[in-house]
Amino acid sequence: MARYESPAWQMGQRVRLDVTNLMATAVGPDNGVDEAELERIGPRAAQALERLGDLRARGQVEWMDLPYQHETVERIITTADRLASACDTFVVLGIGGSALGTIALRTALLHPFHNQLRPDQRNGRPRLYVLDNIDPDLIAGLLDLIDPQRTIFNVVTKSGSTGETMAQLAVVRERLKTALGARAAEHIIATTDPTQGDLRRLAEREGYQTFDIPPTVGGRFSVLSPVGLLPAAVVGIDVRELLAGAAEADRYCRGRDLEANPALFLAAALFLLYQRGKTITVMMPYSQRLRDIADWFRQLWAESLGKIRRVDGRVEHVGMTPIKALGVTDQHSQVQLYMEGPADKVFLFVAVDRYDRTVEIPSSGTGLSSLDYLGGHTLNELINAERIATTLALAEHHRPSCTFELPEVRPFTVGQLLYTLEVQTALIGDLLEINPFDQPGVEAGKIATYALMGRSGYEEQARVIRAKLGQARRVI
Ligand code: PA5
């Protein structure tokens, strides 16, 4: 049915990558990459691409095929349309990769004040909340707001057992049972592994509607699965267009030519710069709407690349520390450090050519120079001028950067950006010789929590932890 073919409007909606200021010609040989080293690393980068292709062919990286899950998408859209008329509030319960993609899509593709709009201004679509924390004030505060009769909860966990999410579910389930009795289950939708995990078992027992997260789609690579697509579709985001954007990126992220494949180029360039001490990656969109994509990327980059062991078993602490910044806001917070502090960072800017709205700055005629020069311009011109100025100033300080250029912020361009960043992460993981798809460090924290909260089977860990806590040293 849905073939996601390129309609005419897609012309001119290609996301481009400007790498001028990553090059030694712009930032000097110690801080940028040169043509010769790019040429030298080309074959190795191509091998990384080939290995990723092999994993894909063997069905081990199903996130790469999410742009083509047509049947699932049609089911999501049908369900979403039904839910949109059955509820006025849609709440996602989840954490990490089960929440950050949805938050990124919501911020990028909805009105900035969606939840405050009147229902008719939201096209009758519900408000959307994503609870990615267990702060009791947050959870209780949201429960103060909602009417259980008109609220649907989407509990999202790949493992089906994450403590934070299961605790949220327990609280919500009880609240729904008190308010709705036997109809409580109709207000819970579970998005989880197709067969494994306690959430799957509970959903079967209690009769929740469910959506599957394909087995080899890990949390941080799941935004284009039902994890992100169901909430997005419920609030009216065009998920077909989003996937068409991802499919477009899939097309151009397959090529072996660095000049034509942004994911491969960046993986290679950032790898070379990492070897030269650039261990921090700053993502800085000049768009309020893209700020949570930087948050999503932070998790993708940190959890995928931060590892203690190479694939051959060698112990070595590897990783690039991601920092989320926002233009222009962080020009007055972080940029001093970026210009003059340690030369250990690479900057990924995200630019938008055409914002949805144009806001003119009226001529004020006050005779005051700090106001008068702005008159007759637009905020659109100002934000882009500030981005260009920051990029140039960083280059003058020998700080390398590149810029993803989005013609507009819309599902097609957002889909391209997300998919490109995912492929880039997988490829640089290969170059770093680590496994970008596991997260043993996160699991360690989960196990310690189970132990502290008295889960059976974790008694020995609990004993060790309590002994350590007993030796705590405090200053006051
Ligand atoms: O990327 C990951 O795998 C993690 O960040 C998970 O998304 C996070 O730990 C939540 O896990 P789960 O979806 O199993 O509840």
XYZ file of C-alpha atoms and ligand atoms in Angstrom:
491
model
C 0.000 0.000 0.000
C 2.207 2.875 1.196
C 5.257 2.964 -1.064
C 6.785 6.202 0.249
C 7.725 7.391 -3.217
C 9.282 10.803 -3.633
C 6.591 13.398 -4.301
C 7.547 16.643 -6.022
C 7.968 18.577 -2.787
C 10.847 16.327 -1.813
C 12.965 17.978 -4.463
C 15.160 20.389 -2.597
C 14.584 18.637 0.757
C 17.916 16.816 0.872
C 19.865 17.336 4.101
C 23.397 18.424 3.233
C 26.605 18.299 5.208
C 29.047 21.200 5.007
C 32.502 19.950 6.041
C 34.567 23.024 5.105
C 35.584 23.737 8.687
C 36.565 20.151 9.442
C 39.385 20.428 6.963
C 42.999 21.268 7.738
C 42.741 24.029 5.143
C 40.286 25.846 7.439
C 41.478 24.978 10.958
C 45.105 23.960 10.474
C 46.830 20.568 10.200
C 46.699 19.769 13.933
C 42.974 20.326 14.195
C 41.502 19.369 10.850
C 41.653 16.457 8.450
C 43.436 16.630 5.132
C 42.728 15.032 1.786
C 45.637 12.608 2.032
C 44.527 11.094 5.338
C 40.927 10.887 4.136
C 42.185 9.004 1.132
C 44.240 6.695 3.356
C 41.324 5.899 5.663
C 38.895 5.456 2.750
C 39.410 1.679 2.313
C 39.092 1.042 6.062
C 35.901 3.115 6.219
C 34.583 1.190 3.229
C 35.277 -2.086 5.064
C 33.294 -0.779 8.053
C 30.416 -0.047 5.689
C 30.681 -3.513 4.209
C 30.642 -5.156 7.650
C 27.551 -3.142 8.569
C 25.959 -4.316 5.316
C 26.780 -7.906 6.262
C 25.171 -7.482 9.687
C 22.128 -6.044 7.942
C 21.927 -8.940 5.518
C 22.056 -11.337 8.479
C 19.159 -9.496 10.199
C 21.311 -8.326 13.104
C 20.718 -4.594 12.732
C 17.000 -4.435 11.963
C 16.955 -0.720 12.810
C 18.431 -0.198 9.345
C 15.299 -1.657 7.759
C 12.766 0.313 9.793
C 12.088 2.741 6.923
C 10.410 -0.161 5.079
C 8.052 -1.636 7.736
C 4.973 -0.701 5.724
C 2.450 -3.040 7.341
C 3.427 -2.008 10.861
C 3.186 1.637 9.894
C -0.297 1.250 8.491
C -1.381 -0.510 11.691
C 0.180 2.258 13.764
C -1.654 4.941 11.798
C -5.002 3.149 12.080
C -4.536 2.685 15.827
C -3.321 6.255 16.266
C -6.360 7.703 14.504
C -8.647 5.645 16.729
C -6.784 6.673 19.881
C -6.741 10.320 18.908
C -10.520 10.420 19.146
C -10.651 8.211 22.265
C -8.356 10.318 24.442
C -7.227 13.859 25.018
C -3.927 12.967 26.689
C -1.337 10.406 25.583
C 1.402 9.579 28.077
C 4.558 7.637 27.250
C 6.175 5.713 30.108
C 9.767 4.773 29.311
C 13.373 5.795 29.730
C 16.561 6.098 27.662
C 16.062 4.935 24.117
C 12.437 4.184 24.899
C 11.730 7.890 25.462
C 14.361 10.165 23.927
C 13.383 9.551 20.307
C 9.748 10.363 21.027
C 10.758 13.543 22.824
C 12.971 14.508 19.873
C 10.136 13.942 17.371
C 7.647 15.832 19.525
C 9.882 18.874 19.887
C 10.919 18.904 16.249
C 7.611 18.274 14.554
C 4.828 19.683 16.722
C 3.860 23.252 17.500
C 6.278 24.419 20.239
C 3.361 24.804 22.650
C 1.306 21.838 21.436
C 0.042 20.802 24.871
C -1.176 24.308 25.655
C -3.133 24.700 22.425
C -6.920 24.274 22.355
C -8.036 20.889 20.964
C -9.204 22.480 17.694
C -5.779 24.139 17.308
C -4.228 20.682 17.777
C -6.448 19.260 15.010
C -8.247 17.291 17.698
C -5.042 15.435 18.536
C -4.211 14.676 22.182
C -1.644 16.317 24.378
C 1.584 14.303 24.625
C 3.669 13.778 27.747
C 6.768 11.603 27.967
C 7.678 10.560 31.507
C 11.325 9.576 31.309
C 12.019 9.881 34.994
C 10.732 8.463 38.244
C 10.948 11.647 40.242
C 7.911 11.269 42.488
C 7.030 14.965 42.136
C 6.960 14.604 38.348
C 4.830 11.461 38.314
C 2.405 12.642 40.981
C 2.244 16.054 39.305
C 1.211 14.552 35.998
C -1.379 12.348 37.662
C -2.862 15.559 39.146
C -3.398 16.818 35.598
C -4.994 13.929 33.811
C -8.470 12.462 33.593
C -8.018 8.636 33.533
C -11.164 8.303 31.379
C -9.531 10.384 28.632
C -5.898 9.273 28.947
C -3.985 6.488 27.241
C -0.649 5.298 28.627
C 1.917 3.822 26.270
C 4.419 1.801 28.284
C 7.615 1.316 26.292
C 10.428 -1.015 27.276
C 12.426 -3.304 25.029
C 13.609 -5.549 27.842
C 10.195 -5.472 29.454
C 11.788 -5.212 32.869
C 13.517 -1.843 33.328
C 12.924 -0.853 36.948
C 11.970 2.773 36.287
C 9.441 1.930 33.622
C 7.946 -0.994 35.526
C 7.550 1.244 38.592
C 5.755 3.872 36.499
C 3.528 1.165 35.070
C 2.679 -0.174 38.524
C 1.628 3.301 39.692
C -0.429 4.035 36.589
C -2.048 0.598 36.428
C -3.254 0.927 39.992
C -4.559 4.418 39.340
C -6.444 3.224 36.251
C -7.876 0.204 38.053
C -9.196 2.432 40.822
C -10.745 4.852 38.357
C -11.898 2.502 35.611
C -12.120 -1.000 37.084
C -12.206 -3.698 34.426
C -11.738 -1.130 31.631
C -8.249 -0.166 32.888
C -6.485 -2.443 30.394
C -8.044 -0.544 27.481
C -6.022 2.488 28.581
C -2.619 0.808 28.417
C -0.672 0.025 25.251
C 2.569 -1.907 25.565
C 5.469 -1.491 23.145
C 8.024 -4.204 23.832
C 9.936 -7.228 22.569
C 7.717 -9.542 20.468
C 8.162 -12.539 22.767
C 10.490 -11.841 25.694
C 10.192 -10.017 28.983
C 7.778 -9.433 31.823
C 5.897 -6.629 30.092
C 5.047 -8.982 27.230
C 3.781 -11.535 29.770
C 1.722 -8.944 31.653
C 0.265 -7.575 28.418
C -0.851 -11.052 27.405
C -2.324 -11.733 30.817
C -4.169 -8.427 31.100
C -5.063 -7.985 27.445
C -3.197 -4.770 26.572
C -2.900 -3.848 22.941
C 0.763 -4.325 21.958
C 3.309 -3.205 19.393
C 6.568 -5.041 18.759
C 10.113 -3.731 18.924
C 12.014 -5.987 16.515
C 14.510 -8.227 18.376
C 17.705 -6.613 17.046
C 16.525 -3.024 17.447
C 18.135 -1.697 20.629
C 16.618 1.193 22.578
C 18.750 3.999 21.192
C 18.229 2.806 17.613
C 14.459 2.438 18.025
C 13.049 5.888 17.264
C 11.762 4.766 13.842
C 10.115 1.630 15.269
C 6.709 1.643 17.030
C 8.616 3.135 20.005
C 8.697 6.559 18.353
C 6.167 6.100 15.575
C 3.072 5.320 17.671
C 3.205 8.433 19.887
C 4.203 10.518 16.857
C 1.257 9.257 14.809
C -1.156 9.768 17.722
C -0.321 13.473 17.842
C -0.588 13.774 14.071
C 3.037 13.706 12.899
C 3.291 12.359 9.352
C 5.178 9.135 10.073
C 5.111 8.009 6.446
C 7.012 11.137 5.510
C 9.412 10.598 8.411
C 10.212 7.105 7.129
C 10.510 8.377 3.570
C 13.224 10.699 4.876
C 14.970 7.791 6.594
C 14.741 5.747 3.379
C 16.293 8.643 1.470
C 19.197 8.699 3.948
C 19.502 4.921 3.673
C 20.020 5.417 -0.055
C 22.834 7.929 0.273
C 24.431 6.320 3.348
C 25.168 3.116 1.421
C 27.820 4.480 -0.929
C 31.547 3.832 -0.435
C 32.490 7.272 -1.705
C 33.205 9.515 1.293
C 32.190 12.603 -0.672
C 28.691 11.237 -1.280
C 27.997 9.556 2.042
C 27.713 11.940 5.021
C 27.604 9.131 7.602
C 30.784 7.572 6.231
C 32.558 10.911 5.855
C 31.795 11.962 9.413
C 32.624 8.574 10.897
C 36.022 8.704 9.154
C 36.757 12.362 9.955
C 35.671 12.165 13.599
C 37.684 8.964 14.029
C 40.812 10.668 12.671
C 40.251 13.676 14.922
C 39.616 11.416 17.946
C 43.057 9.922 17.427
C 44.354 13.487 17.665
C 42.726 14.117 21.033
C 39.345 15.494 19.930
C 37.406 13.351 22.354
C 34.356 15.598 22.810
C 31.552 15.964 20.289
C 29.307 18.991 20.662
C 26.002 18.960 18.814
C 24.594 22.455 18.517
C 21.407 22.980 16.511
C 20.407 26.532 15.661
C 16.760 25.641 16.030
C 14.789 25.358 19.239
C 12.825 22.590 17.563
C 15.934 20.450 17.051
C 17.292 20.778 20.579
C 15.976 17.388 21.673
C 17.540 15.714 18.656
C 20.809 16.811 20.261
C 19.611 15.126 23.465
C 18.705 11.958 21.577
C 22.098 12.036 19.836
C 23.833 12.439 23.186
C 22.494 9.070 24.297
C 23.156 7.419 20.931
C 26.766 8.595 20.887
C 27.530 8.047 24.590
C 25.973 4.645 25.051
C 27.114 3.275 21.703
C 30.739 4.415 21.815
C 31.638 4.526 25.516
C 33.156 1.072 26.091
C 35.824 -0.588 28.194
C 36.752 -3.257 25.707
C 37.598 -3.563 22.034
C 35.890 -6.310 20.058
C 39.050 -8.425 20.260
C 38.823 -8.336 24.066
C 41.595 -5.773 24.650
C 40.730 -3.583 27.638
C 40.884 0.082 26.721
C 38.581 2.941 27.681
C 37.077 4.222 24.456
C 34.445 6.847 23.792
C 33.606 10.349 22.678
C 31.820 12.535 25.175
C 28.748 14.138 23.633
C 27.655 17.595 24.684
C 24.305 19.078 23.853
C 24.275 22.786 23.138
C 21.678 25.086 21.605
C 22.186 28.029 19.306
C 21.880 30.882 20.048
C 21.176 30.252 23.753
C 24.495 28.589 24.529
C 26.512 31.287 22.800
C 26.031 33.082 26.103
C 26.870 30.037 28.175
C 29.259 27.564 26.512
C 30.926 29.307 23.599
C 33.602 31.058 25.680
C 34.848 27.586 26.658
C 34.548 26.310 23.115
C 36.656 29.165 21.705
C 39.391 29.387 24.306
C 39.272 26.219 26.429
C 40.958 22.896 25.655
C 41.143 22.050 21.941
C 39.446 18.691 22.508
C 36.115 19.244 20.733
C 34.512 18.824 17.350
C 31.273 20.718 16.683
C 28.305 19.343 14.772
C 26.099 22.304 13.977
C 22.603 21.874 12.607
C 21.299 24.711 10.462
C 17.834 25.394 9.081
C 17.478 27.309 5.820
C 13.773 28.113 6.099
C 12.064 28.274 9.466
C 8.291 27.742 9.362
C 7.622 31.273 10.540
C 9.220 34.588 9.672
C 9.383 37.210 12.383
C 10.333 40.697 11.251
C 12.206 43.018 13.521
C 10.466 46.361 13.176
C 12.491 49.509 12.592
C 12.413 51.318 15.873
C 13.818 54.720 14.881
C 15.037 55.271 18.423
C 18.404 56.611 17.370
C 19.980 53.976 19.605
C 22.512 51.978 17.614
C 21.977 48.675 19.509
C 18.364 48.676 18.299
C 18.424 50.523 15.000
C 20.754 48.196 13.053
C 18.359 45.295 13.677
C 15.315 47.057 12.242
C 14.186 45.835 8.854
C 15.855 42.440 9.359
C 14.159 39.248 10.574
C 14.825 36.922 13.510
C 15.429 34.335 10.793
C 18.331 36.356 9.396
C 19.648 37.047 12.883
C 19.759 33.417 14.046
C 21.537 32.335 10.865
C 23.966 35.250 11.020
C 24.829 34.222 14.573
C 25.360 30.622 13.527
C 27.672 31.617 10.684
C 29.524 34.040 12.952
C 30.061 31.329 15.596
C 31.249 28.803 13.004
C 33.730 31.279 11.523
C 34.994 32.418 14.906
C 35.547 28.792 15.957
C 37.463 28.111 12.748
C 39.644 31.154 13.417
C 40.404 29.633 16.817
C 41.334 26.375 15.014
C 38.261 24.546 16.334
C 36.880 22.054 13.769
C 33.187 21.923 12.959
C 30.728 20.747 10.337
C 27.130 21.695 9.653
C 24.110 19.581 8.786
C 21.951 21.866 6.658
C 18.201 21.197 6.731
C 16.202 23.037 4.073
C 13.249 22.990 6.528
C 12.329 21.179 9.739
C 9.786 18.613 8.556
C 9.405 14.843 8.883
C 11.349 14.173 5.676
C 14.433 16.105 6.799
C 14.229 14.902 10.409
C 14.019 11.285 9.170
C 17.180 11.816 7.123
C 19.062 13.366 10.018
C 18.140 10.648 12.533
C 18.983 7.812 10.184
C 22.280 9.378 9.069
C 23.363 9.844 12.694
C 22.497 6.227 13.478
C 24.564 4.916 10.564
C 27.405 7.288 11.438
C 27.400 5.931 15.010
C 27.484 2.313 13.841
C 30.334 3.055 11.422
C 32.522 4.938 13.875
C 31.928 2.113 16.369
C 33.473 -0.225 13.813
C 36.433 2.111 13.256
C 36.950 2.328 17.011
C 36.800 -1.487 17.106
C 34.108 -1.582 19.778
C 30.582 -3.008 19.809
C 28.249 -0.006 19.425
C 25.126 -2.080 20.015
C 25.549 -3.244 23.617
C 25.456 -1.311 26.919
C 26.982 -3.433 29.699
C 27.595 -0.322 31.803
C 23.883 0.498 31.880
C 23.044 -3.078 32.763
C 25.405 -2.904 35.763
C 23.419 0.021 37.175
C 20.125 -1.788 36.562
C 21.385 -4.843 38.459
C 22.517 -2.739 41.436
C 19.057 -1.140 41.575
C 17.351 -4.553 41.541
C 19.608 -5.554 44.441
C 18.875 -2.410 46.458
C 15.143 -2.736 45.892
C 15.086 -6.366 47.054
C 14.397 -8.194 43.774
C 14.778 -11.917 44.296
C 17.884 -13.474 42.750
C 20.017 -10.380 43.530
C 20.661 -11.088 47.235
C 24.448 -11.435 46.911
C 24.787 -8.113 45.043
C 22.613 -6.501 47.744
C 24.954 -7.759 50.466
C 28.039 -6.346 48.716
C 26.362 -2.974 48.083
C 25.125 -2.618 51.656
C 28.623 -3.357 52.969
C 29.999 -0.561 50.746
C 27.298 1.871 51.805
C 28.180 1.144 55.418
C 31.671 2.549 54.800
C 30.522 5.885 53.366
C 32.656 8.903 54.267
C 31.021 12.335 54.567
C 32.403 15.837 54.954
C 29.527 17.303 56.919
O 19.685 2.162 24.282
C 19.397 1.373 25.159
O 19.360 0.138 24.952
C 19.018 1.854 26.553
O 19.187 3.212 26.705
C 17.566 1.521 26.844
O 16.751 2.174 25.905
C 17.149 1.910 28.247
O 18.034 1.360 29.184
C 15.745 1.417 28.531
O 15.675 0.051 28.298
P 14.310 -0.681 28.001
O 13.789 -0.165 26.708
O 14.649 -2.125 27.966
O 13.393 -0.325 29.138
